Short mmCIF file of C-alpha atoms and ligand atoms in Angstrom, two decimals:
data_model
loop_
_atom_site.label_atom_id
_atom_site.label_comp_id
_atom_site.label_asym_id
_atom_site.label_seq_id
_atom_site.Cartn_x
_atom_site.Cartn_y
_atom_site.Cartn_z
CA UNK A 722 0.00 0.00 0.00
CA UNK A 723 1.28 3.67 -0.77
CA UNK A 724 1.24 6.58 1.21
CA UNK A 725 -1.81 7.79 -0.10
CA UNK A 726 -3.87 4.28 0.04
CA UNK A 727 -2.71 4.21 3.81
CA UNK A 728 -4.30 7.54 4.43
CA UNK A 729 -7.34 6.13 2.90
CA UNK A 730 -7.87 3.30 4.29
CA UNK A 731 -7.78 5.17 7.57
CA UNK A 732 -10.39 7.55 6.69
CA UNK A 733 -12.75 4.26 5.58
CA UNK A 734 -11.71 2.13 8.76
CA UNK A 735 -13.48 5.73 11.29
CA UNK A 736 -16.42 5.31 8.51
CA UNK A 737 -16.73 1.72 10.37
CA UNK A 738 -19.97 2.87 12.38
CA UNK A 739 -21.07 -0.28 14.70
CA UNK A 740 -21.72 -1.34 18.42
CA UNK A 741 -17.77 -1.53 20.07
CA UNK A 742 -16.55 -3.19 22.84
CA UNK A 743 -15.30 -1.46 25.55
CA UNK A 744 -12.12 -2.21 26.84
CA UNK A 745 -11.44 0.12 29.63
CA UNK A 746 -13.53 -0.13 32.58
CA UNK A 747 -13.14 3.58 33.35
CA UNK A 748 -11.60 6.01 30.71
CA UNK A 749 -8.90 6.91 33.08
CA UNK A 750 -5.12 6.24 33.60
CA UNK A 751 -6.04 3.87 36.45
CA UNK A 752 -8.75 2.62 34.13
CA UNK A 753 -5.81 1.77 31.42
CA UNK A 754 -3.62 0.54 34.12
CA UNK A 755 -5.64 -2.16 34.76
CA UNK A 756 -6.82 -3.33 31.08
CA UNK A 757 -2.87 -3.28 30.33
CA UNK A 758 -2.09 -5.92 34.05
CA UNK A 759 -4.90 -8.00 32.32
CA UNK A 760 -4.47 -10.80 30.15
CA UNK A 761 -6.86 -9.28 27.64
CA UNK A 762 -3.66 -6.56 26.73
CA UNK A 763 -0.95 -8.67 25.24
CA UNK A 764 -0.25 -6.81 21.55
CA UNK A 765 0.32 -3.13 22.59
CA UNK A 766 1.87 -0.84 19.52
CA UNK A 767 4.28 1.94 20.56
CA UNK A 768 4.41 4.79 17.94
CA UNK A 769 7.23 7.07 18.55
CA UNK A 770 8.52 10.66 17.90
CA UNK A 771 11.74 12.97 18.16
CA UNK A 772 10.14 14.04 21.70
CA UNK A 773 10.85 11.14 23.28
CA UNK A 774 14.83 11.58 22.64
CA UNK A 775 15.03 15.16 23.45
CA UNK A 776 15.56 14.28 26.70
CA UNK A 777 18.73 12.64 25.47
CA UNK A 778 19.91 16.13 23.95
CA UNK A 779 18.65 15.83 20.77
CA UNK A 780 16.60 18.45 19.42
CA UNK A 781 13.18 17.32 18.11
CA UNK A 782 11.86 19.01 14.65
CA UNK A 783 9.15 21.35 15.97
CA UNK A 784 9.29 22.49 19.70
CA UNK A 785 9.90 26.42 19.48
CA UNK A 786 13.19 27.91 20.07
CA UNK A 787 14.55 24.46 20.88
CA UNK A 788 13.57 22.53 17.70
CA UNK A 789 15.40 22.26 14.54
CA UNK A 790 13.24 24.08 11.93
CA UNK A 791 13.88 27.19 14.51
CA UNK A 792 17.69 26.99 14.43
CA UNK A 793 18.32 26.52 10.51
CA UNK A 794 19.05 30.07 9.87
CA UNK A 795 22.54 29.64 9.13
CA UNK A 796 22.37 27.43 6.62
CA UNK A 797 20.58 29.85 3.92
CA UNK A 798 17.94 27.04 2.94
CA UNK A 799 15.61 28.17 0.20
CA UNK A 800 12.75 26.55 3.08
CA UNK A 801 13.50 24.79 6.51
CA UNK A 802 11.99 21.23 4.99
CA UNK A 803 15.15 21.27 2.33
CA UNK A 804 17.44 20.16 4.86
CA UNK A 805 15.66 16.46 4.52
CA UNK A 806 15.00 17.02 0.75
CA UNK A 807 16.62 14.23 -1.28
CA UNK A 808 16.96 16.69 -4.21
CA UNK A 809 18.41 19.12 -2.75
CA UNK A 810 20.57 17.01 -0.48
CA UNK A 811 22.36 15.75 -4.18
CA UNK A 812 23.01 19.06 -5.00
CA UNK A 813 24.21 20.50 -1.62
CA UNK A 814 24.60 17.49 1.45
CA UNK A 815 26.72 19.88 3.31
CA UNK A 816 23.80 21.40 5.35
CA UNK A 817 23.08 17.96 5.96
CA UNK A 818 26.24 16.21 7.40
CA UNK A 819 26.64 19.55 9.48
CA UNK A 820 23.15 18.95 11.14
CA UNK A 821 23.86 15.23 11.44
CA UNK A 822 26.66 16.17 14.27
CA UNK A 823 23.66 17.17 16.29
CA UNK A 824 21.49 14.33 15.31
CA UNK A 825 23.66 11.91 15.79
CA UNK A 826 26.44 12.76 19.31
CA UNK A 827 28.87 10.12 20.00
CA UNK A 828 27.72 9.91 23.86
CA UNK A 829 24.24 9.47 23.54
CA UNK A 830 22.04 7.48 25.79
CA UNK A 831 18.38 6.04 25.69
CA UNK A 832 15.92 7.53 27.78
CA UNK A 833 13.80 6.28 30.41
CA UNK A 834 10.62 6.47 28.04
CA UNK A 835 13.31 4.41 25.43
CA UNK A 836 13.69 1.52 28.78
CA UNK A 837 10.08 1.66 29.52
CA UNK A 838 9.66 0.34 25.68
CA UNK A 839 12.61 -2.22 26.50
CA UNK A 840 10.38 -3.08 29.74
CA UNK A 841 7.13 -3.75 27.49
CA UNK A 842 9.47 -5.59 25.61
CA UNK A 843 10.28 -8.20 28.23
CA UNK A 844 7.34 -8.62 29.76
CA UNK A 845 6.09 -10.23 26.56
CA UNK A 846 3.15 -7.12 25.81
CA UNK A 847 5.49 -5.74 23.09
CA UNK A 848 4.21 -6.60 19.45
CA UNK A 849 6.38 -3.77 17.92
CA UNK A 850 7.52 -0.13 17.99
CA UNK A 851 7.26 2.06 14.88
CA UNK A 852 9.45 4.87 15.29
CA UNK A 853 9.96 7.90 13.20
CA UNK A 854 12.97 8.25 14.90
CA UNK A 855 16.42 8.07 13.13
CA UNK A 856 18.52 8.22 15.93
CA UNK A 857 18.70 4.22 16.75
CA UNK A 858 18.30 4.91 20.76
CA UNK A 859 15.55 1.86 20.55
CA UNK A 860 18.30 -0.56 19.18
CA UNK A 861 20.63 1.07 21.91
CA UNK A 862 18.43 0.41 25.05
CA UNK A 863 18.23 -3.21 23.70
CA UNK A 864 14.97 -3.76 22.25
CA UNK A 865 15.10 -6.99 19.71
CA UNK A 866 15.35 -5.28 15.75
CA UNK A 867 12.31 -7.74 14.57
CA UNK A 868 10.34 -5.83 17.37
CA UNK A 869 11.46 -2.23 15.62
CA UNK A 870 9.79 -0.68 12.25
CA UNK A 871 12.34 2.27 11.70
CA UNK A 872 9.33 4.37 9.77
CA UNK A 873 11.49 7.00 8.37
CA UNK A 874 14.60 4.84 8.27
CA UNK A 875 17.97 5.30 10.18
CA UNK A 876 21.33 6.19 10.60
CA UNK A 877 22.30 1.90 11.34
CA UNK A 878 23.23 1.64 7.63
CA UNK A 879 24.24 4.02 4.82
CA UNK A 880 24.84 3.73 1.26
CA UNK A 881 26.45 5.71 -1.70
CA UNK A 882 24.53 7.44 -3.71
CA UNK A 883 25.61 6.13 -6.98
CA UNK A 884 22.85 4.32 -8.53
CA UNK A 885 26.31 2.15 -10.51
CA UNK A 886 27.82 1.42 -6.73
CA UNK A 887 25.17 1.56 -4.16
CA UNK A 888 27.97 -0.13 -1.33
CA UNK A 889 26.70 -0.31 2.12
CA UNK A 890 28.34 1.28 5.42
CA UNK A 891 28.41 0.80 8.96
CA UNK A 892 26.83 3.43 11.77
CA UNK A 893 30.51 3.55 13.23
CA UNK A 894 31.93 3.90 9.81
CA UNK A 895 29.27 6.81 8.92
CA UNK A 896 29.61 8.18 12.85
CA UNK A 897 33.12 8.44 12.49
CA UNK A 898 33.08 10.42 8.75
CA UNK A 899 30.32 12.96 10.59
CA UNK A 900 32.08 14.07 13.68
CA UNK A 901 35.57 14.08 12.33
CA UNK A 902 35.13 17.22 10.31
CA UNK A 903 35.76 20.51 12.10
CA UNK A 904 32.06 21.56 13.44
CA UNK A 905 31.93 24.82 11.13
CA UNK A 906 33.04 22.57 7.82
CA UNK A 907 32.02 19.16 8.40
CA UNK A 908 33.43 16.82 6.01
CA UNK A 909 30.49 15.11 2.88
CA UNK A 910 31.18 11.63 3.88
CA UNK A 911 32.43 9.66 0.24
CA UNK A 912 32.69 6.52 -1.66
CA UNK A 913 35.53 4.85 -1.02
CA UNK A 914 34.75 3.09 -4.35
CA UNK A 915 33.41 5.72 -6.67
CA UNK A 916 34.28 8.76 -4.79
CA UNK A 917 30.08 9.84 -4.83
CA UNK A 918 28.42 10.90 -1.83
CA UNK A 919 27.17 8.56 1.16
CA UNK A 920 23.91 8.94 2.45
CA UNK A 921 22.45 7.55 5.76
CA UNK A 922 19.25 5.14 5.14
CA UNK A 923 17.33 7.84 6.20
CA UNK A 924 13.98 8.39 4.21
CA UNK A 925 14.45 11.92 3.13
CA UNK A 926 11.08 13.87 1.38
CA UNK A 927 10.89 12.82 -1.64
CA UNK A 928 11.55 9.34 -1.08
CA UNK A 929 9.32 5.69 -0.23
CA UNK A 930 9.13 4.62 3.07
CA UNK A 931 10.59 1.20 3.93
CA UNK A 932 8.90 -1.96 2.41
CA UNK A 933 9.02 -3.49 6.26
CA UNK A 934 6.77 0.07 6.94
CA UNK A 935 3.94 -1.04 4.53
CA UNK A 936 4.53 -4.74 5.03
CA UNK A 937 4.23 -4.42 8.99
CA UNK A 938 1.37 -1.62 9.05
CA UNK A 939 -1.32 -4.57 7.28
CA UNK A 940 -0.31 -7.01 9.38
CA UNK A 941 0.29 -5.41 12.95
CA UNK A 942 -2.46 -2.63 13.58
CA UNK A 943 -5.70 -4.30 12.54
CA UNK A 944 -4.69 -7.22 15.52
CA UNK A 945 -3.60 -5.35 18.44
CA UNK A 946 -4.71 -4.70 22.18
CA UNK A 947 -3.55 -0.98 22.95
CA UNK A 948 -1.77 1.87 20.98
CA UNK A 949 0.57 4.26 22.76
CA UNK A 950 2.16 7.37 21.06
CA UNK A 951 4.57 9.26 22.54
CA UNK A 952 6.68 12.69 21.32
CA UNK A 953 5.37 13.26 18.24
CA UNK A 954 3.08 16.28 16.82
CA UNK A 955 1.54 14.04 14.50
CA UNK A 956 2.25 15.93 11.44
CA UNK A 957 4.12 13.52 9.21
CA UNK A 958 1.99 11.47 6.97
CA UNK A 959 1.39 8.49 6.15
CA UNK A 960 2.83 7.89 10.15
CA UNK A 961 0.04 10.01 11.61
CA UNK A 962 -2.64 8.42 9.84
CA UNK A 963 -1.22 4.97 11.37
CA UNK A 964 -3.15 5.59 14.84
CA UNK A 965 -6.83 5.24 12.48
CA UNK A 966 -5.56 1.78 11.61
CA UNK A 967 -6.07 -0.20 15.41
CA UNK A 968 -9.62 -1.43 15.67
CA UNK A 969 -12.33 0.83 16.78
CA UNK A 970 -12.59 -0.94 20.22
CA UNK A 971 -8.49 -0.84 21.10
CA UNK A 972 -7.80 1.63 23.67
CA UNK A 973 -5.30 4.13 22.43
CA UNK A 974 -2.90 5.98 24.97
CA UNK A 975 -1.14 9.74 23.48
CA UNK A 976 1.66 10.98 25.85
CA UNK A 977 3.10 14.12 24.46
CA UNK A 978 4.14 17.44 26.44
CA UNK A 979 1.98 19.25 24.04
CA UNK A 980 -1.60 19.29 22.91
CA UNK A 981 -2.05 17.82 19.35
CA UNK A 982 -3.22 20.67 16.61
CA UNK A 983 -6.88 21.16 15.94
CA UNK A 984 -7.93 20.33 12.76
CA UNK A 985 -8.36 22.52 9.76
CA UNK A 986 -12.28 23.69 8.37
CA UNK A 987 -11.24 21.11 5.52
CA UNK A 988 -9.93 18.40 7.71
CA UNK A 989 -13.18 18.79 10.18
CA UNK A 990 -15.69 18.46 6.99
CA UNK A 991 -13.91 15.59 6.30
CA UNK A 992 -14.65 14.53 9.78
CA UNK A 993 -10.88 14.20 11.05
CA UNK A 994 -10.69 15.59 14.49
CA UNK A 995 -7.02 16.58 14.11
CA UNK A 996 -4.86 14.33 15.44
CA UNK A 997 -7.10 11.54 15.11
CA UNK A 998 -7.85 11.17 18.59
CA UNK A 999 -10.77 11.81 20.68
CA UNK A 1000 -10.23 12.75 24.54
CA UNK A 1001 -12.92 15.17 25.05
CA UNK A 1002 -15.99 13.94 23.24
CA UNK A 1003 -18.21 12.53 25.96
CA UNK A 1004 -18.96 9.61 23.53
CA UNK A 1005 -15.03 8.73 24.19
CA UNK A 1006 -14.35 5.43 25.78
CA UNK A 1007 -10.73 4.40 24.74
CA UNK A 1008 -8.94 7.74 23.91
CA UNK A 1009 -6.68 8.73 27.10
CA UNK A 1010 -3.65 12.01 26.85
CA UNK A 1011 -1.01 11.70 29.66
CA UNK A 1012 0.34 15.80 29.10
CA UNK A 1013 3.80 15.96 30.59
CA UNK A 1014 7.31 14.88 29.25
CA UNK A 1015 7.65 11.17 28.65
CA UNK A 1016 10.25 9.80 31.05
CA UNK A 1017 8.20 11.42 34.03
CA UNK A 1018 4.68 9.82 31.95
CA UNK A 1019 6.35 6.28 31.40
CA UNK A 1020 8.12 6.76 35.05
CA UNK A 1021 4.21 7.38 36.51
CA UNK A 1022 2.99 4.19 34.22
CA UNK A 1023 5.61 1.57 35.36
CA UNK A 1024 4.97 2.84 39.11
CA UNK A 1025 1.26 2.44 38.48
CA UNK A 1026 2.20 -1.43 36.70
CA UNK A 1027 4.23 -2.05 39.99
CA UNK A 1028 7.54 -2.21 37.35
CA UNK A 1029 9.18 0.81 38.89
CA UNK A 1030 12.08 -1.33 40.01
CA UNK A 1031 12.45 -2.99 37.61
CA UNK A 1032 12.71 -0.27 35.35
CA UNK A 1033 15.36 1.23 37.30
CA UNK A 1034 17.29 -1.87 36.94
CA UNK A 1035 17.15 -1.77 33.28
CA UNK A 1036 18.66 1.43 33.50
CA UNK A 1037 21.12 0.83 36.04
CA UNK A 1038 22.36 -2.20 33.95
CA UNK A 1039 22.67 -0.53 30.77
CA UNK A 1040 26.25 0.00 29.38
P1 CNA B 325 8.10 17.01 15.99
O1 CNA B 325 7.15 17.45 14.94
O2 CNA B 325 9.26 17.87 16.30
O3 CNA B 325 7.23 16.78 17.32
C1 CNA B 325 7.79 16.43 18.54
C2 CNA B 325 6.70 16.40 19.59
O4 CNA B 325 7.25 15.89 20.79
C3 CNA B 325 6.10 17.77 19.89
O5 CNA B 325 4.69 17.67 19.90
C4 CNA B 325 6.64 18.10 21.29
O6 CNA B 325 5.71 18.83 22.06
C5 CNA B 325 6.84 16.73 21.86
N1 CNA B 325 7.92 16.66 22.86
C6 CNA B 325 9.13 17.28 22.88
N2 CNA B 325 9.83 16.92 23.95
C7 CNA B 325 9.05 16.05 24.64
C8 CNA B 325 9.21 15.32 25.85
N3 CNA B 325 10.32 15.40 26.59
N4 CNA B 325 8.19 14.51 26.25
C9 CNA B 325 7.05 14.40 25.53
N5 CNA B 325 6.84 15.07 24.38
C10 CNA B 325 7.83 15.87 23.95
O7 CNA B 325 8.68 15.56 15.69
P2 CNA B 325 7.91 14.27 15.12
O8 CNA B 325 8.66 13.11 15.60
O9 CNA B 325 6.46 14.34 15.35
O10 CNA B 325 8.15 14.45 13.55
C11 CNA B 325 8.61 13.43 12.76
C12 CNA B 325 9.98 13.69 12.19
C13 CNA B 325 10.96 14.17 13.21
C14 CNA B 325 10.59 12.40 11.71
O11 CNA B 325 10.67 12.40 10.32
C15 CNA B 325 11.98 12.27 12.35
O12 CNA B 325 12.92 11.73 11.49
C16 CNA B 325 12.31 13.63 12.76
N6 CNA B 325 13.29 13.81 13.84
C17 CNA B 325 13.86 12.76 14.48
C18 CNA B 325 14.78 12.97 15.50
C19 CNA B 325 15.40 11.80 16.21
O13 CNA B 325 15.67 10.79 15.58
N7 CNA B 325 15.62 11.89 17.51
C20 CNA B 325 15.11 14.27 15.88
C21 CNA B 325 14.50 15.33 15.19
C22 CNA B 325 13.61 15.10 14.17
#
């Protein structure tokens, strides 16, 4: 399926108008506690966002004065979204590899919300994470790759450019090319082959998502038992439109530090409340928004689960 069939399909699967089971016996977050200690929750689907590593020191896209697109000034970009433009990363990948330094630091750690995922993981509830993340923090804090869709790609693998050569590289070979520039010229990472550019497998605009994406989407969402987003605004499509895709019974948990936009006049005559979700509709009975930053939200859950300490240990055990 395509981008534009998967935002489709979402609209048709909210046309699905019939009696629902209800999950949750109170919409609440002790209400969701206990549906996720039951045996009934055993497929939850984690769908990530740049706010749930900026607690790591990476900057997410849209937060003001701390996000990316409000710190590109120095790069002269004809608009912010060229920095992640695949044509205009050929002609000029400078912008790019200088940004990457910031995207990608040499000491980074996961973050508690990134353990809490790991935590899901072990206690068997974890059917997958789809993150638009490109930082690799969910390999890092240990969670198993089949359990990981990376939506808009990565920085785990690069590959040249050249459509002739097309040779794969490391992370530590492309981590190594990015920071050893000086930070005010970083160095275009090349070919050792052909001499063209490397890129990072990271789905720039312009490009198709990963196979695994599409592959994954039809098979995980329409057979799951809970969805929980956290850190993202929910702007990127197709990902956005993912959260339409669980069944119109599964309880679906949002934990972002901001509210998610309203929608547009066109977006509300096509009946899409915004971000898809509905907390505040008195007709809800599976939509619940945990408002805070994630490692305090996911900190509050696992005490709540009784996992607090184990949690901790994950952390504490980390390398
Ligand atoms: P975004 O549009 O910048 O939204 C981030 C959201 O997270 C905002 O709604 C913030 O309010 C929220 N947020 C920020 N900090 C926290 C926090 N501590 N706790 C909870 N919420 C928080 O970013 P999206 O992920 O929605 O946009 C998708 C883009 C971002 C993808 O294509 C990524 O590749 C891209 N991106 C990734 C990274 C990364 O890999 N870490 C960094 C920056 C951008």
């Amino acid at each position: 399926m395509d981008k534009l069939g998967l935002f489709f399909k979402s609209l048709s699967v909210r046309e699905e108008r019939h009696e629902v089971q209800k999950l949750l016996s109170e919409v609440s977050i002790d209400g969701l506690v206990k549906y996720m200690r039951s045996e009934l929750c055993r497929r939850v689907i984690v769908m990530v966002g740049a706010g749930m590593s900026t607690s790591a020191g990476i900057p997410d896209f849209r937060s003001p004065g701390s996000g990316i697109y409000a710190n590109l000034k120095q790069y002269n970009l004809p608009f912010p979204e060229a920095m992640f433009e695949i044509g205009y990363f050929r002609q000029r990948p400078e912008p790019f590899f200088h940004l990457a330094r910031e995207l990608l630091p040499t000491e980074v750690k996961p973050t508690r919300s990134h353990f809490f995922l790991k935590l899901l993981s072990q206690k068997g509830k974890l059917r997958r994470v789809y993150t638009q993340n490109i930082d690799c923090l969910e390999r890092v804090a240990g969670i198993p790759d089949e359990e990981i869709v990376e939506a808009h790609g990565s920085f785990y693998r690069s590959h040249c450019l050249s459509s002739a050569c097309r040779k794969e590289y490391s992370l530590d070979w492309i981590k190594s090319k990015i920071m050893a520039g000086d930070e005010s010229a970083p160095k275009v990472p090349k070919c050792d082959e052909c001499g063209s550019t490397v890129k990072p497998d990271i789905v720039f605009f312009g490009e198709r998502l990963p196979d695994r994406f599409f592959r994954l989407t039809e098979q995980d969402f329409p057979d799951c038992d809970l969805l929980i987003v956290i850190g993202t605004s929910l702007c990127v499509q197709p990902f956005a439109s993912l959260l339409e895709l669980v069944p119109q019974h599964v309880p679906r948990l949002a934990i972002n530090l901001t509210p998610f936009k309203q929608p547009s006049k066109l977006e509300a005559l096509l009946g899409m409340p915004g971000s898809g979700f509905d907390f505040e509709s008195e007709s809800n009975f599976r939509d619940i928004f945990m408002q805070g930053r994630c490692d305090d939200m996911c900190d509050d859950l696992a005490a709540r689960l009784g996992w607090k300490e184990e949690l901790d240990q994950l952390m504490k055990d980390h390398k």
